[in-house]
């Protein structure tokens, strides 16, 4: 049931602190300060030489965040593809390769076909899947379950943050297996991941503020989302959520790509949502944001208190997030993009849980 919530989507957004904690519990050994995956004996992470991540939609964006983590922490080369492209591009699959499929349902036809193709080519298969009885869960060599519980709203929310939690744990485990993580660094990762549920709770406390500014976006015909680094996939996810449930045309761009074309779209009628936590990439993204403002663009800045103090002036609105370590920032910043899409859709009166033309599980290719 929806409980006290008006829609399943909102209920599932609010479940995130609990289900992320639930998911992390099976991967973090808090007392030993270690990350432990359910890895079978014959599965040697240290022997993996290349990773291929394949998924669709929101699950693909979780994979995109994971690519940054795998490269940064484990220094392992990562290929990333949407499943429908992977299958038809003659991918080169080297020996000792690992394919990671990511899927809420575990039944998405394109992702499943990619899994089978890679398996036939001798790749090891890891599956980050929410439905434990699904086909992908059964066919994988290494099952890494998310414990989000049933997701009813067609727009994926809690499955995404749980996928990120599992992928962060996998990145840490990979890094350790490859000799790239000292016990101190591992302790630090475990500590920060364990902070995620509280940080998600803090992010949810801005719900009313986001609802209050949603009407400023609801009247737009087009909306752009910008981000850099792991905030780039979040920009893509924000745009996907908005177009799915509010039917407003939205696109996500890497902040630095704006000046290579999309900036031509900017005028006062196009809200630009900028996702920019303070940190090493902040200044760069803010300078892209100022290019937008210089052309009359209306910016909604999603950042922390420090970022908003530094760059919030002149914005149409700001959405303040709690301070978050860069490792958990993608989980935290998922919340405001989900809530913004939700409240814009409610303001427009669309069917939030059952958007037109969409199905929860896409079992056709
Ligand atoms: C977006 C959404 C879809 C799914 C995609 C993959 O809100 O729900 O984009 O993420 O169809 O589905 P799974 O994860 O079940 O493979």
Coordinates of C-alpha atoms and ligand atoms in Angstrom, one line a residue:
X1 CA 0.0 0.0 0.0
X2 CA 1.0 3.6 -0.4
X3 CA 0.7 4.2 3.4
X4 CA 0.4 7.9 4.1
X5 CA 1.8 8.8 0.8
X6 CA -0.2 10.1 -2.2
X7 CA 1.8 8.0 -4.7
X8 CA 3.9 4.9 -4.7
X9 CA 6.7 7.0 -6.1
X10 CA 6.8 9.3 -3.2
X11 CA 6.6 6.4 -0.7
X12 CA 9.5 4.7 -2.5
X13 CA 11.5 8.0 -2.4
X14 CA 11.0 8.1 1.3
X15 CA 11.9 4.5 1.8
X16 CA 15.5 5.2 0.6
X17 CA 17.2 5.7 4.0
X18 CA 15.8 2.3 5.2
X19 CA 16.4 0.2 2.0
X20 CA 19.8 1.6 1.4
X21 CA 20.7 0.7 5.1
X22 CA 19.2 -2.7 4.5
X23 CA 21.3 -3.2 1.3
X24 CA 24.5 -1.9 2.9
X25 CA 24.0 -4.2 5.9
X26 CA 24.7 -7.2 3.7
X27 CA 27.9 -5.7 2.2
X28 CA 29.6 -3.9 5.1
X29 CA 31.2 -5.6 8.0
X30 CA 30.9 -2.7 10.3
X31 CA 32.9 -4.2 13.2
X32 CA 35.7 -5.4 11.0
X33 CA 35.5 -2.2 9.0
X34 CA 35.5 -4.2 5.8
X35 CA 33.5 -4.5 2.7
X36 CA 32.5 -8.1 1.9
X37 CA 30.7 -9.4 -1.1
X38 CA 29.0 -12.8 -1.4
X39 CA 31.8 -14.0 -3.7
X40 CA 31.9 -17.8 -4.5
X41 CA 35.3 -19.5 -4.1
X42 CA 35.9 -19.9 -7.8
X43 CA 35.3 -16.2 -8.4
X44 CA 38.6 -14.3 -8.3
X45 CA 38.1 -10.5 -8.5
X46 CA 41.9 -10.0 -8.6
X47 CA 42.1 -11.8 -11.9
X48 CA 39.6 -9.5 -13.7
X49 CA 41.3 -7.4 -16.2
X50 CA 38.5 -5.4 -17.7
X51 CA 34.9 -4.6 -16.7
X52 CA 32.0 -4.1 -19.0
X53 CA 28.9 -2.5 -17.5
X54 CA 25.6 -2.9 -19.3
X55 CA 22.1 -1.7 -18.4
X56 CA 19.2 0.4 -19.5
X57 CA 17.6 3.6 -18.3
X58 CA 18.0 4.5 -14.7
X59 CA 20.1 1.4 -14.1
X60 CA 22.4 2.5 -16.8
X61 CA 23.0 5.8 -15.0
X62 CA 23.9 3.9 -11.8
X63 CA 26.4 2.0 -14.0
X64 CA 27.8 5.3 -15.2
X65 CA 28.4 6.5 -11.7
X66 CA 30.1 3.1 -11.0
X67 CA 32.5 3.6 -13.9
X68 CA 33.9 6.7 -12.1
X69 CA 34.3 4.7 -8.9
X70 CA 35.8 1.6 -10.5
X71 CA 38.4 3.6 -12.3
X72 CA 39.2 5.8 -9.4
X73 CA 39.4 3.2 -6.6
X74 CA 40.3 0.0 -8.4
X75 CA 42.1 1.4 -11.5
X76 CA 40.4 -1.2 -13.6
X77 CA 39.4 -0.3 -17.2
X78 CA 35.6 0.0 -17.6
X79 CA 33.5 -0.1 -20.7
X80 CA 29.9 1.1 -20.4
X81 CA 27.1 0.6 -22.8
X82 CA 23.3 0.7 -22.9
X83 CA 22.3 -2.9 -23.5
X84 CA 20.5 -2.3 -26.8
X85 CA 23.8 -0.8 -28.2
X86 CA 26.2 -3.3 -26.7
X87 CA 24.5 -6.2 -28.5
X88 CA 24.8 -4.7 -31.9
X89 CA 28.2 -3.2 -32.0
X90 CA 30.5 -6.3 -32.1
X91 CA 32.1 -5.6 -28.7
X92 CA 35.6 -6.9 -28.1
X93 CA 35.5 -9.1 -25.1
X94 CA 38.9 -10.0 -23.8
X95 CA 39.8 -13.0 -21.6
X96 CA 39.4 -12.4 -17.9
X97 CA 36.7 -9.9 -18.5
X98 CA 33.8 -9.2 -16.1
X99 CA 30.4 -8.1 -17.3
X100 CA 28.2 -6.3 -14.7
X101 CA 24.6 -6.1 -15.5
X102 CA 22.4 -3.8 -13.5
X103 CA 18.7 -4.2 -13.4
X104 CA 15.8 -3.5 -11.0
X105 CA 13.6 -6.2 -12.5
X106 CA 16.2 -8.6 -13.7
X107 CA 14.1 -9.2 -16.8
X108 CA 14.8 -6.3 -19.1
X109 CA 15.1 -8.0 -22.5
X110 CA 18.1 -6.1 -23.9
X111 CA 20.1 -6.4 -20.7
X112 CA 19.4 -10.1 -20.5
X113 CA 20.4 -10.7 -24.1
X114 CA 23.7 -8.8 -23.4
X115 CA 24.3 -11.0 -20.4
X116 CA 23.8 -14.2 -22.5
X117 CA 25.9 -12.9 -25.3
X118 CA 28.8 -12.1 -22.9
X119 CA 28.5 -15.4 -21.1
X120 CA 28.7 -17.2 -24.4
X121 CA 31.9 -15.2 -25.1
X122 CA 33.4 -16.5 -21.9
X123 CA 32.9 -13.4 -19.7
X124 CA 32.2 -13.8 -16.0
X125 CA 28.8 -12.2 -15.1
X126 CA 28.0 -10.2 -12.0
X127 CA 24.3 -9.1 -11.7
X128 CA 23.2 -6.2 -9.5
X129 CA 19.5 -7.1 -9.4
X130 CA 16.5 -6.2 -7.2
X131 CA 14.2 -9.1 -7.9
X132 CA 16.1 -12.1 -6.4
X133 CA 14.0 -14.7 -8.4
X134 CA 14.6 -13.0 -11.7
X135 CA 16.2 -14.5 -14.8
X136 CA 19.3 -12.4 -14.5
X137 CA 19.7 -13.3 -10.9
X138 CA 19.6 -17.0 -11.9
X139 CA 22.0 -16.7 -14.8
X140 CA 24.7 -14.7 -13.2
X141 CA 28.0 -16.1 -11.8
X142 CA 27.9 -13.6 -9.0
X143 CA 24.6 -12.2 -7.7
X144 CA 24.8 -8.9 -5.9
X145 CA 21.3 -8.2 -4.7
X146 CA 19.8 -4.8 -3.9
X147 CA 17.4 -5.0 -1.0
X148 CA 15.1 -2.2 -2.1
X149 CA 11.9 -4.3 -1.8
X150 CA 9.2 -4.3 -4.5
X151 CA 9.3 -1.1 -6.6
X152 CA 5.8 -0.3 -7.8
X153 CA 6.1 3.2 -9.2
X154 CA 7.1 3.0 -12.9
X155 CA 9.8 5.6 -12.4
X156 CA 12.7 3.9 -10.6
X157 CA 13.9 5.6 -7.4
X158 CA 14.8 3.5 -4.5
X159 CA 16.3 0.8 -6.8
X160 CA 18.7 3.4 -8.1
X161 CA 20.2 4.4 -4.8
X162 CA 20.4 0.8 -3.7
X163 CA 22.2 0.0 -6.9
X164 CA 24.7 2.8 -6.1
X165 CA 25.2 1.4 -2.6
X166 CA 26.1 -2.1 -4.0
X167 CA 28.3 -0.7 -6.7
X168 CA 30.3 1.4 -4.3
X169 CA 30.8 -1.7 -2.1
X170 CA 31.9 -3.7 -5.2
X171 CA 34.3 -0.9 -6.2
X172 CA 35.9 -1.1 -2.8
X173 CA 36.1 -4.8 -2.8
X174 CA 37.6 -4.7 -6.3
X175 CA 40.2 -2.1 -5.2
X176 CA 41.2 -4.3 -2.2
X177 CA 41.5 -7.4 -4.4
X178 CA 43.8 -5.5 -6.8
X179 CA 45.9 -4.3 -3.9
X180 CA 44.8 -0.7 -4.2
X181 CA 43.1 -0.2 -0.9
X182 CA 44.9 0.1 2.4
X183 CA 43.1 -1.0 5.6
X184 CA 42.8 2.7 6.5
X185 CA 41.3 3.6 3.2
X186 CA 38.9 0.7 3.4
X187 CA 37.8 1.8 6.9
X188 CA 37.2 5.3 5.6
X189 CA 35.0 3.9 2.7
X190 CA 33.0 1.8 5.1
X191 CA 32.5 4.8 7.4
X192 CA 31.3 7.0 4.6
X193 CA 29.0 4.4 3.1
X194 CA 27.5 3.8 6.5
X195 CA 26.7 7.5 6.7
X196 CA 24.5 7.3 3.6
X197 CA 21.2 6.5 5.3
X198 CA 21.4 9.5 7.6
X199 CA 22.5 11.7 4.7
X200 CA 19.5 10.5 2.6
X201 CA 17.2 11.4 5.6
X202 CA 18.7 14.8 5.7
X203 CA 18.2 15.2 1.9
X204 CA 14.5 14.2 2.3
X205 CA 14.0 17.1 4.8
X206 CA 14.1 19.5 1.9
X207 CA 11.0 18.0 0.4
X208 CA 8.7 20.9 1.2
X209 CA 11.2 23.5 -0.1
X210 CA 11.4 21.5 -3.4
X211 CA 7.6 21.3 -3.6
X212 CA 7.4 25.1 -3.1
X213 CA 9.7 25.8 -6.1
X214 CA 8.4 23.1 -8.4
X215 CA 5.7 25.4 -10.0
X216 CA 8.6 27.5 -11.3
X217 CA 9.6 24.6 -13.4
X218 CA 6.2 23.1 -14.2
X219 CA 5.4 25.8 -16.7
X220 CA 8.5 25.2 -18.8
X221 CA 8.5 23.4 -22.2
X222 CA 12.1 22.4 -21.9
X223 CA 14.5 21.9 -19.0
X224 CA 18.2 21.2 -19.0
X225 CA 20.3 19.5 -16.3
X226 CA 24.0 20.0 -15.9
X227 CA 26.6 18.1 -13.9
X228 CA 30.2 17.1 -14.0
X229 CA 31.9 13.9 -12.9
X230 CA 29.5 11.6 -11.0
X231 CA 27.0 14.5 -11.2
X232 CA 26.8 14.1 -14.9
X233 CA 24.9 10.8 -14.7
X234 CA 22.7 12.4 -12.0
X235 CA 21.9 15.2 -14.5
X236 CA 20.9 12.5 -17.0
X237 CA 18.8 10.7 -14.4
X238 CA 17.2 14.0 -13.3
X239 CA 16.2 14.7 -17.0
X240 CA 14.9 11.1 -17.4
X241 CA 12.8 11.3 -14.3
X242 CA 11.3 14.7 -15.3
X243 CA 10.4 13.6 -18.9
X244 CA 9.0 10.3 -17.8
X245 CA 6.5 11.6 -15.3
X246 CA 5.9 15.2 -16.1
X247 CA 6.2 14.9 -20.0
X248 CA 8.3 18.1 -20.0
X249 CA 11.2 17.8 -22.5
X250 CA 14.4 17.5 -20.5
X251 CA 18.0 16.8 -21.3
X252 CA 21.0 16.2 -19.2
X253 CA 24.5 17.3 -20.3
X254 CA 28.0 17.2 -19.0
X255 CA 28.4 20.8 -17.8
X256 CA 31.5 21.3 -20.0
X257 CA 29.6 20.3 -23.1
X258 CA 27.1 23.2 -22.9
X259 CA 29.3 25.6 -24.9
X260 CA 29.6 23.0 -27.7
X261 CA 26.0 23.4 -28.7
X262 CA 23.2 23.2 -26.1
X263 CA 23.9 26.7 -24.9
X264 CA 22.1 27.9 -28.1
X265 CA 18.9 26.7 -26.4
X266 CA 19.3 29.0 -23.4
X267 CA 16.8 31.8 -22.9
X268 CA 14.7 32.9 -19.9
X269 CA 12.1 30.2 -20.7
X270 CA 14.4 27.2 -20.2
X271 CA 15.2 26.4 -16.5
X272 CA 18.6 24.9 -16.1
X273 CA 19.1 22.6 -13.1
X274 CA 22.7 22.6 -12.0
X275 CA 23.9 19.8 -9.8
X276 CA 27.1 20.9 -8.1
X277 CA 28.2 19.9 -4.6
X278 CA 31.2 21.9 -3.3
X279 CA 34.4 20.1 -4.0
X280 CA 37.2 19.8 -6.6
X281 CA 34.8 20.1 -9.6
X282 CA 32.6 22.9 -8.1
X283 CA 34.4 25.9 -9.7
X284 CA 34.4 24.4 -13.1
X285 CA 30.7 23.7 -13.0
X286 CA 29.9 27.1 -11.6
X287 CA 31.7 28.7 -14.5
X288 CA 29.5 26.7 -16.9
X289 CA 26.5 27.9 -14.9
X290 CA 27.6 31.5 -15.2
X291 CA 27.8 31.1 -19.0
X292 CA 24.1 30.1 -18.8
X293 CA 23.2 33.0 -16.6
X294 CA 25.0 35.5 -18.8
X295 CA 22.6 34.4 -21.6
X296 CA 19.5 35.0 -19.4
X297 CA 19.2 31.4 -18.4
X298 CA 17.2 30.7 -15.2
X299 CA 19.3 28.5 -12.9
X300 CA 18.2 26.1 -10.1
X301 CA 21.3 25.3 -8.2
X302 CA 21.4 22.1 -6.2
X303 CA 24.4 22.2 -3.8
X304 CA 25.4 22.2 -0.2
X305 CA 25.4 25.3 2.1
X306 CA 29.0 26.2 1.1
X307 CA 28.2 25.9 -2.6
X308 CA 25.0 27.9 -2.3
X309 CA 26.8 30.6 -0.3
X310 CA 29.5 30.8 -3.0
X311 CA 27.3 30.7 -6.1
X312 CA 23.6 30.9 -5.2
X313 CA 23.2 34.6 -5.9
X314 CA 21.3 35.3 -9.1
X315 CA 19.7 31.9 -9.2
X316 CA 16.0 31.3 -9.8
X317 CA 16.1 29.0 -6.8
X318 CA 18.6 27.0 -4.8
X319 CA 18.1 23.5 -3.2
X320 CA 20.3 22.9 -0.3
X321 CA 21.7 19.4 0.4
X322 CA 23.6 18.3 3.5
X323 CA 27.4 18.0 3.3
X324 CA 28.2 14.7 1.8
X325 CA 31.4 12.8 1.2
X326 CA 32.0 12.5 -2.6
X327 CA 31.5 8.7 -2.4
X328 CA 27.9 9.1 -1.1
X329 CA 27.1 12.3 -2.9
X330 CA 25.5 10.5 -5.9
X331 CA 23.0 8.8 -3.5
X332 CA 22.2 12.0 -1.7
X333 CA 21.8 14.1 -4.8
X334 CA 19.5 11.5 -6.3
X335 CA 16.9 12.6 -3.8
X336 CA 16.4 16.2 -4.9
X337 CA 16.2 15.3 -8.6
X338 CA 13.6 12.6 -7.8
X339 CA 11.6 15.0 -5.6
X340 CA 11.8 17.8 -8.2
X341 CA 10.4 15.5 -10.9
X342 CA 7.7 14.3 -8.6
X343 CA 6.5 17.7 -7.5
X344 CA 6.6 19.1 -11.0
X345 CA 4.4 16.1 -12.2
X346 CA 2.0 16.6 -9.3
X347 CA 1.8 20.3 -10.1
X348 CA 1.0 19.4 -13.7
X349 CA -1.5 16.7 -12.6
X350 CA 0.0 13.8 -14.6
X351 CA -0.3 10.2 -13.5
X352 CA 2.9 9.9 -11.5
X353 CA 2.8 6.1 -10.8
X354 CA 1.6 5.1 -14.2
X355 CA 3.1 7.5 -16.8
X356 CA 1.7 7.1 -20.3
X357 CA 3.5 4.7 -22.8
X358 CA 5.7 3.2 -20.1
X359 CA 5.8 -0.3 -18.5
X360 CA 7.6 -1.3 -15.3
X361 CA 9.4 -4.1 -16.9
X362 CA 10.5 -3.9 -20.5
X363 CA 10.6 -7.5 -21.7
X364 CA 10.6 -6.7 -25.4
X365 CA 13.8 -5.8 -27.3
Ligands
LIG1 C1 13.3 4.9 -15.3 C2 13.0 3.5 -15.5 C3 13.6 2.8 -16.7 C4 14.3 1.5 -16.1 C5 14.8 0.7 -17.3 C6 15.6 -0.5 -16.8 O1 12.7 5.5 -14.2 O2 12.3 3.0 -14.7 O3 14.4 3.6 -17.4 O4 15.3 2.0 -15.3 O5 13.7 0.2 -18.1 O6 14.9 -1.4 -16.0 P1 15.5 -2.5 -15.1 O7 16.4 -1.8 -14.1 O8 14.4 -3.3 -14.6 O9 16.4 -3.3 -16.0

